Short mmCIF file of C-alpha atoms in Angstrom, two decimals:
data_model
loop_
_atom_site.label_atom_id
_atom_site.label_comp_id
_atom_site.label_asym_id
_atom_site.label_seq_id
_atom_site.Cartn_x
_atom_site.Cartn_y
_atom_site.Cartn_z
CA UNK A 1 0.00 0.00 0.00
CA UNK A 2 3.01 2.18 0.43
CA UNK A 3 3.84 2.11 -3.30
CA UNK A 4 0.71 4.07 -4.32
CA UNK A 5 -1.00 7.05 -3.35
CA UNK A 6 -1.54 7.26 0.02
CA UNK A 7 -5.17 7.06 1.49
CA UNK A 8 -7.30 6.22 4.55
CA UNK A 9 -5.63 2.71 5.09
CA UNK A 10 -1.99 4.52 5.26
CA UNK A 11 -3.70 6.90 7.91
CA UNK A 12 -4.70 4.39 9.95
CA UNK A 13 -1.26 2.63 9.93
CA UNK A 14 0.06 5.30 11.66
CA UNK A 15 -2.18 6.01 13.63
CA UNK A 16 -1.87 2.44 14.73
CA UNK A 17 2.01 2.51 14.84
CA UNK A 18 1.48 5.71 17.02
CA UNK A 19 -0.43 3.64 19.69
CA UNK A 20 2.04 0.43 19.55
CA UNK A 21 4.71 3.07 20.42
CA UNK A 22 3.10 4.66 23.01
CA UNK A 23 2.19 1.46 24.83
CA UNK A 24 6.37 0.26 23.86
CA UNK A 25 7.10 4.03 26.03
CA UNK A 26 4.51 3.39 28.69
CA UNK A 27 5.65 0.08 29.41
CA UNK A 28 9.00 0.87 29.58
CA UNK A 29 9.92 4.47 30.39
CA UNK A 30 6.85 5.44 32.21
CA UNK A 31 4.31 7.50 31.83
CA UNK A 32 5.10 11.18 30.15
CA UNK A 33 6.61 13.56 32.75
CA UNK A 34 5.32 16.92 32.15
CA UNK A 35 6.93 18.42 34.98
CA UNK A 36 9.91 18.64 32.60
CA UNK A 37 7.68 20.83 30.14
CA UNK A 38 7.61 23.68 32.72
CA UNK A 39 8.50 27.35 31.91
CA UNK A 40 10.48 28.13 29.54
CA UNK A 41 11.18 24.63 28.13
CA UNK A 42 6.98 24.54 26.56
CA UNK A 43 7.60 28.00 25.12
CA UNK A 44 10.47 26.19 23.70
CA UNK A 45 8.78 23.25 22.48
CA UNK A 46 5.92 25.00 20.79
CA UNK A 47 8.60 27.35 18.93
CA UNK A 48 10.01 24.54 17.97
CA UNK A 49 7.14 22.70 16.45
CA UNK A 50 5.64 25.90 14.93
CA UNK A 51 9.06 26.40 13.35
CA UNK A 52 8.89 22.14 12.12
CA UNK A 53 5.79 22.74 10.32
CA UNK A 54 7.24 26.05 8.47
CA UNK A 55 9.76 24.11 7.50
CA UNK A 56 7.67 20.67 5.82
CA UNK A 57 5.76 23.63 4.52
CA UNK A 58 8.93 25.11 2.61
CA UNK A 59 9.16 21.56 1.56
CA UNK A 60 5.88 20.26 0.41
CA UNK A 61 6.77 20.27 -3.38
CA UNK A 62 9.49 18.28 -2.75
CA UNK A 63 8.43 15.34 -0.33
CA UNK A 64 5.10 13.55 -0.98
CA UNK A 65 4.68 12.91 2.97
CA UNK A 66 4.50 16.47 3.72
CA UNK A 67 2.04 17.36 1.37
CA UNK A 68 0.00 14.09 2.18
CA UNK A 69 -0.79 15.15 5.80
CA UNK A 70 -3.03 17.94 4.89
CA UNK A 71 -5.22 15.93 3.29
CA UNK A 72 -8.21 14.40 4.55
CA UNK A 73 -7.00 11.20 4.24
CA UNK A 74 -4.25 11.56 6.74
CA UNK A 75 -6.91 13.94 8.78
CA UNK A 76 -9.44 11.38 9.30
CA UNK A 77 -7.93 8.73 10.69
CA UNK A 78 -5.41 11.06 12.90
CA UNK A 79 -9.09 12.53 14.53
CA UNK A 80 -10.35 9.03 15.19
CA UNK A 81 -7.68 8.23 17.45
CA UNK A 82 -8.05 11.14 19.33
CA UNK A 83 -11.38 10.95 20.17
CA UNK A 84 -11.51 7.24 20.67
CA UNK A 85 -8.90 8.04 23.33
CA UNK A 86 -10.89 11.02 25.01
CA UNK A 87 -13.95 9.09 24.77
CA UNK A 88 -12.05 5.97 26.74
CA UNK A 89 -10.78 9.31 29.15
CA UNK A 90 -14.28 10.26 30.12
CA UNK A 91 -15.68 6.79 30.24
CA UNK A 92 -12.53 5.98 33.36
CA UNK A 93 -11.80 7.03 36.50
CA UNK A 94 -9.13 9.85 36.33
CA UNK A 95 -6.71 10.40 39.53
CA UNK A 96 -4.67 13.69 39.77
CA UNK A 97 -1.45 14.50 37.96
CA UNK A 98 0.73 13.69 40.93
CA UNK A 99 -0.84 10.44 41.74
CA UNK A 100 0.21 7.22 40.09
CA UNK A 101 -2.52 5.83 37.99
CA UNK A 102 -4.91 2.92 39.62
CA UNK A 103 -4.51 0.85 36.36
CA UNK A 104 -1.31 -1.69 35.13
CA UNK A 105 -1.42 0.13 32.03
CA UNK A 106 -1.69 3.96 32.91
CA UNK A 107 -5.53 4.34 31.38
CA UNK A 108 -6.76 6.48 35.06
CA UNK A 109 -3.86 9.16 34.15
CA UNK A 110 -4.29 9.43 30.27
CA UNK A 111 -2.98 12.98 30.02
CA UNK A 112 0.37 11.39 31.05
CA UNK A 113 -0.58 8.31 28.50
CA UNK A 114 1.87 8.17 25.73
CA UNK A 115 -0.45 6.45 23.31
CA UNK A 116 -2.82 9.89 24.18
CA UNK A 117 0.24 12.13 23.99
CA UNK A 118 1.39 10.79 20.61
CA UNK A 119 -2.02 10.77 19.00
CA UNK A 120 -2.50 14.16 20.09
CA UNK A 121 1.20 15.14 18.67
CA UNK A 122 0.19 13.76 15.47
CA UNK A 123 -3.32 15.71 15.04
CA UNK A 124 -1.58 18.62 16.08
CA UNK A 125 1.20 18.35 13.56
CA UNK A 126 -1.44 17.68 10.74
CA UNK A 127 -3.95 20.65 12.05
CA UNK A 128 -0.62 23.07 12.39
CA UNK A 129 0.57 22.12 8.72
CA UNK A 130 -3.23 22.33 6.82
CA UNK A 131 -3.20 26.16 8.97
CA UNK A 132 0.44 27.39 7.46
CA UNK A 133 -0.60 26.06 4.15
CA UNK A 134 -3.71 27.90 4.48
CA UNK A 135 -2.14 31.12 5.52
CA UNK A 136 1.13 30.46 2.84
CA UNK A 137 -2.23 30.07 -0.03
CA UNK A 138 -3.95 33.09 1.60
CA UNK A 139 -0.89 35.52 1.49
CA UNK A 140 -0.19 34.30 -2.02
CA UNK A 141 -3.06 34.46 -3.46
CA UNK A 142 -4.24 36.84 -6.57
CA UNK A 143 -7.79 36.80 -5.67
CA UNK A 144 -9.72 40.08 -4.48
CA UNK A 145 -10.14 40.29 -0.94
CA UNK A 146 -14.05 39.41 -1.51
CA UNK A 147 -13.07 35.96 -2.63
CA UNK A 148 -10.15 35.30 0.05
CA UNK A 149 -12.99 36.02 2.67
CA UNK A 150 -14.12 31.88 1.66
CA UNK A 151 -10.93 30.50 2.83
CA UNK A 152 -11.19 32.22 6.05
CA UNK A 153 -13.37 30.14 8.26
CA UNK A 154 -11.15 26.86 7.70
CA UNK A 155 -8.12 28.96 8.61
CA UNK A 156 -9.53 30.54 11.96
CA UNK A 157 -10.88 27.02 12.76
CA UNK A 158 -7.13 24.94 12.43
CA UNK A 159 -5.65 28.23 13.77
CA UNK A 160 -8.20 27.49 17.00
CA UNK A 161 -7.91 24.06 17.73
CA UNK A 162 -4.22 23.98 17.20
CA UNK A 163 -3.84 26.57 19.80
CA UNK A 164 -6.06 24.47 22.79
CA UNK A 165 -4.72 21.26 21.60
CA UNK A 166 -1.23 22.94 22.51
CA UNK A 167 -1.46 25.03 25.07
CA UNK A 168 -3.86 23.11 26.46
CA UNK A 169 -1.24 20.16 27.00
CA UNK A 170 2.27 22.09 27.00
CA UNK A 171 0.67 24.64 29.62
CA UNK A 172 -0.35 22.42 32.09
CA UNK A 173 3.03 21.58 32.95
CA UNK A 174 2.52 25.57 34.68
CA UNK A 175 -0.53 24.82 36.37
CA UNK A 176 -0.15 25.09 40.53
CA UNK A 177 -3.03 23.62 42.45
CA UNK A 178 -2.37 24.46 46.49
CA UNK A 179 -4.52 23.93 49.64
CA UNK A 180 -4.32 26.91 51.99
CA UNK A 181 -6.02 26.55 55.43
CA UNK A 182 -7.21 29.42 57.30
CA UNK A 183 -8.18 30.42 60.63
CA UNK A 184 -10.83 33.36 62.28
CA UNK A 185 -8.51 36.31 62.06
CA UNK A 186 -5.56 35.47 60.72
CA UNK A 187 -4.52 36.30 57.21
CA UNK A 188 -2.65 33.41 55.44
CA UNK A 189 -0.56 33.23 52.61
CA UNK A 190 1.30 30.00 52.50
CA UNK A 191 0.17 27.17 50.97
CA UNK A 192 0.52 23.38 50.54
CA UNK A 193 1.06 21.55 46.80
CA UNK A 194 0.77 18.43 46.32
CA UNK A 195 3.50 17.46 47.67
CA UNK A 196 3.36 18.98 50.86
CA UNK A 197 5.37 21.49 50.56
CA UNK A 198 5.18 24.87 51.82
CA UNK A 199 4.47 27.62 48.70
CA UNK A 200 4.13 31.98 49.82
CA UNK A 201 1.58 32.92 47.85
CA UNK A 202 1.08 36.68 46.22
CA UNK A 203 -2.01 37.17 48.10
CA UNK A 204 -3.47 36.55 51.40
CA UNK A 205 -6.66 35.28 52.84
CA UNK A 206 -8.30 36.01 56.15
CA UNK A 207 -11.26 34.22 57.42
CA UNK A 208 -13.44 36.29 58.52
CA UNK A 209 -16.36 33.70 59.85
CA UNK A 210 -17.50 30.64 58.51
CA UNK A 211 -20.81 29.61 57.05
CA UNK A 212 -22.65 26.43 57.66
CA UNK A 213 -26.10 25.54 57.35
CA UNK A 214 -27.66 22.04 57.85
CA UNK A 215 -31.19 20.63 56.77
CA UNK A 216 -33.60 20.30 59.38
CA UNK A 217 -34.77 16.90 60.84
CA UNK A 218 -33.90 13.85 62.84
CA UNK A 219 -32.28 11.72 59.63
CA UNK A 220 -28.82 11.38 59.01
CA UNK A 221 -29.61 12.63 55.09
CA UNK A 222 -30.89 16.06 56.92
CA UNK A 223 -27.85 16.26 58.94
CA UNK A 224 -25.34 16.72 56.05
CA UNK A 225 -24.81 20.18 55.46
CA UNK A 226 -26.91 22.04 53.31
CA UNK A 227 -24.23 24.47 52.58
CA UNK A 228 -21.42 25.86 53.75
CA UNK A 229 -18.99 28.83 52.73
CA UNK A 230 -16.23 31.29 54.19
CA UNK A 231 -16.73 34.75 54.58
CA UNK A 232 -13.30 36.35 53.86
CA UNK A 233 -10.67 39.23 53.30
CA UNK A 234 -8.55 38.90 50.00
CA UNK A 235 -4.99 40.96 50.45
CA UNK A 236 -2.87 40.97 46.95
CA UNK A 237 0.81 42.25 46.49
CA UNK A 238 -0.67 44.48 44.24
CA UNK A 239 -2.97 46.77 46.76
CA UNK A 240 -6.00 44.86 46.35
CA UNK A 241 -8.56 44.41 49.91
CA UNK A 242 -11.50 42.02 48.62
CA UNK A 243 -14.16 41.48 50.48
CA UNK A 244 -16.56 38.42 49.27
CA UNK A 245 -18.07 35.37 50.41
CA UNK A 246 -16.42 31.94 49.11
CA UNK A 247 -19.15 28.70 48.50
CA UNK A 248 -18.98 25.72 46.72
CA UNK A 249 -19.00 25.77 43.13
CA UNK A 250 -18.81 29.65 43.25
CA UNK A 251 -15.02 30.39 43.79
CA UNK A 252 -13.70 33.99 43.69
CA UNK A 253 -10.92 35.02 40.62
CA UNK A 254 -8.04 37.22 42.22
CA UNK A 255 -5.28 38.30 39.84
CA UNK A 256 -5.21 34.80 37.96
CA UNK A 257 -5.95 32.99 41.06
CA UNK A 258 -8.83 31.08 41.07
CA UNK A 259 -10.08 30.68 45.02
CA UNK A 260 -12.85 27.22 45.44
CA UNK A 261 -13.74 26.53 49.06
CA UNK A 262 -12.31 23.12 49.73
CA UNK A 263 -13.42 22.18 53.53
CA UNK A 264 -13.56 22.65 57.24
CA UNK A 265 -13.23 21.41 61.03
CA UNK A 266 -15.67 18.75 60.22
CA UNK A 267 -15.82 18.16 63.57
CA UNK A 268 -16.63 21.82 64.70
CA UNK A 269 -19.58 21.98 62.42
CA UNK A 270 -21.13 25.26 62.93
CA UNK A 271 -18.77 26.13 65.10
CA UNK A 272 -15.96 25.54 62.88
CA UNK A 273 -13.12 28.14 63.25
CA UNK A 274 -11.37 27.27 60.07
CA UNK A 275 -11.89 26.98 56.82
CA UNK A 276 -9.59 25.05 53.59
CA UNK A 277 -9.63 26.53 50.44
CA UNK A 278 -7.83 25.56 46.89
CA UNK A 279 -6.19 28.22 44.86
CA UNK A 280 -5.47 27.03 41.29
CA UNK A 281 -3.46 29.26 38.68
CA UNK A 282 -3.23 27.99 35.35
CA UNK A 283 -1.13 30.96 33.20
CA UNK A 284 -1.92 29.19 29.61
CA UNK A 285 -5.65 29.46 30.29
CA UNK A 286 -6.07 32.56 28.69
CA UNK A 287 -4.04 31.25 25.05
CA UNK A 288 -6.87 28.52 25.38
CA UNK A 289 -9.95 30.91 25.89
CA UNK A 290 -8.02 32.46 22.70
CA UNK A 291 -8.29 29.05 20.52
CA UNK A 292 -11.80 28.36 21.56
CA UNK A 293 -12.93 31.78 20.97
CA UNK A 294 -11.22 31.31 17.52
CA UNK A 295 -12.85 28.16 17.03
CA UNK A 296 -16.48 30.13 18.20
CA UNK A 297 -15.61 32.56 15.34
CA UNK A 298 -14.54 30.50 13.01
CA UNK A 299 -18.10 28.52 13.31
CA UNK A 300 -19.94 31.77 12.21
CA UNK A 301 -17.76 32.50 9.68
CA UNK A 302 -18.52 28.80 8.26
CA UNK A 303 -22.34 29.82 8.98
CA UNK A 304 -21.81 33.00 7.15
CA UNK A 305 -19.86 31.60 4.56
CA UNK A 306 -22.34 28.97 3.49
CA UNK A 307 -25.22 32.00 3.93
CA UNK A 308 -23.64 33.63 1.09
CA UNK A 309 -23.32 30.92 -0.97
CA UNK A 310 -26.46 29.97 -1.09
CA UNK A 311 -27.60 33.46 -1.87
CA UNK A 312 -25.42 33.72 -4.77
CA UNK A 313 -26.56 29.81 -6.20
CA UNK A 314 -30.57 31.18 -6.07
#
């Protein structure tokens, strides 16, 4: 099959090959360390693979596989993987980055799964390439601007996903996750990661008075609290004095941080005089809100696109 022009079944081979290589890694190296992907060294690898695509780009006309992987034939099979892979992600158990997976084969931690992390390399390299070609056509074309609007959605919608697929998995290597526990009157800003250690924080938090409230009745079911929060004081290196009240499932944004209540002296209660919170700063989040607002855009466009169109064919 590798004689002829390549199609669907060549896409899959690889695709398959991908996987056996990624279960060869996992069984024998581990699974992928992103720790080592921290500041500067993802900068570095996304420079590095934007500046890998330029260059099969440059290339195309001369080598057959670079020109291959924008086509759909090489797309297809590249986006089965990846969402048979997500779908087997949100059908498992997932345990925390730190953690080691629950599995033999490292399914529970599939961000760290090399079959995952390879299948997701290789979609990204294929999305990346079709978007420089597009641009590289774009730029070079002789078209009126009226006519180049067409190519437009396609571009903004590879430009998108390419962006969260990225910095959605080279960023997290930045993410910090920390449990800070608090007291009635005491501002606090050091915190705990995940591995116990002891992190100073750029802004403090003082408990002000905790919240509980319990449902009414004899049952145990009516004893379990019906909700409970932290009324607190938010001090930033920056100047800022927030005042706000801290629940479940409602956490308070401070300069990047993201502040979720996390617990209590559950056996205070009511009369609980501290309160645990999780602060969680994830620096790439904003370059993904960029790729999925790109991908939002690029939707209309496609909406738009096919609008016109259909005007012009009646």
């Amino acid at each position: 099959m590798w004689k002829k022009t390549w199609g669907f079944a060549e896409g899959f081979a690889i695709g398959g090959g991908l996987l056996l290589s990624g279960l060869m890694l996992q069984l024998t190296v581990g699974p992928v360390c992103w720790d080592l992907f921290a500041f500067p060294a993802n900068l570095i690898a996304i420079v590095l693979l934007v500046g890998a695509l330029v260059v099969m780009a440059y290339f195309r006309s001369k080598l057959y596989f670079f020109r291959w992987i924008t086509t759909p034939q090489a797309a297809v099979p590249a986006l089965f993987y990846a969402v048979v892979l997500t779908v087997v992600m949100g059908l498992t158990r997932q345990v925390s980055s730190t953690a080691d997976p629950i599995d033999p084969l490292g399914i529970s931690k599939m961000l760290s799964f090399w079959p995952f992390v390879l299948s997701y390399l290789w979609m990204s390299v294929i999305v990346g390439e079709i978007a420089i070609v597009q641009i590289i056509r774009l730029v070079r074309s002789e078209m009126p601007l009226s006519q180049r609007f067409y190519m437009l959605p396609s571009l903004v919608c590879h430009i998108g996903l390419f962006i969260v697929v990225v910095a959605g998995t080279l960023g997290s290597a930045d993410m910090k996750r920390l449990k800070i526990y608090t007291v009635v009157g005491e501002p606090e800003w050091r915190a705990l990661n995940e591995q116990q250690n002891i992190v100073e924080l750029p802004l403090a938090i003082e408990l002000n008075k905790f919240i509980l409230e319990e449902w009414e009745g004899d049952s145990i079911e009516q004893r379990m609290p019906k909700r409970f929060a932290s009324d607190v004081q938010v001090l930033t290196k920056s100047g800022k004095n927030i005042h706000a009240v801290i629940e479940v499932n409602m956490p308070l944004t401070v300069d990047g941080w993201k502040i979720y209540q996390y617990g209590y002296d559950y056996e205070a209660g009511v009369m609980s005089q501290m309160s645990v919170f999780e602060v969680v700063n994830d620096s790439w989040m904003t370059v993904v809100y960029v790729g999925i607002y790109m991908l939002l855009v690029g939707s209309a466009l496609v909406f738009i696109v096919s609008q016109r169109r259909k005007g012009k064919e009646k």
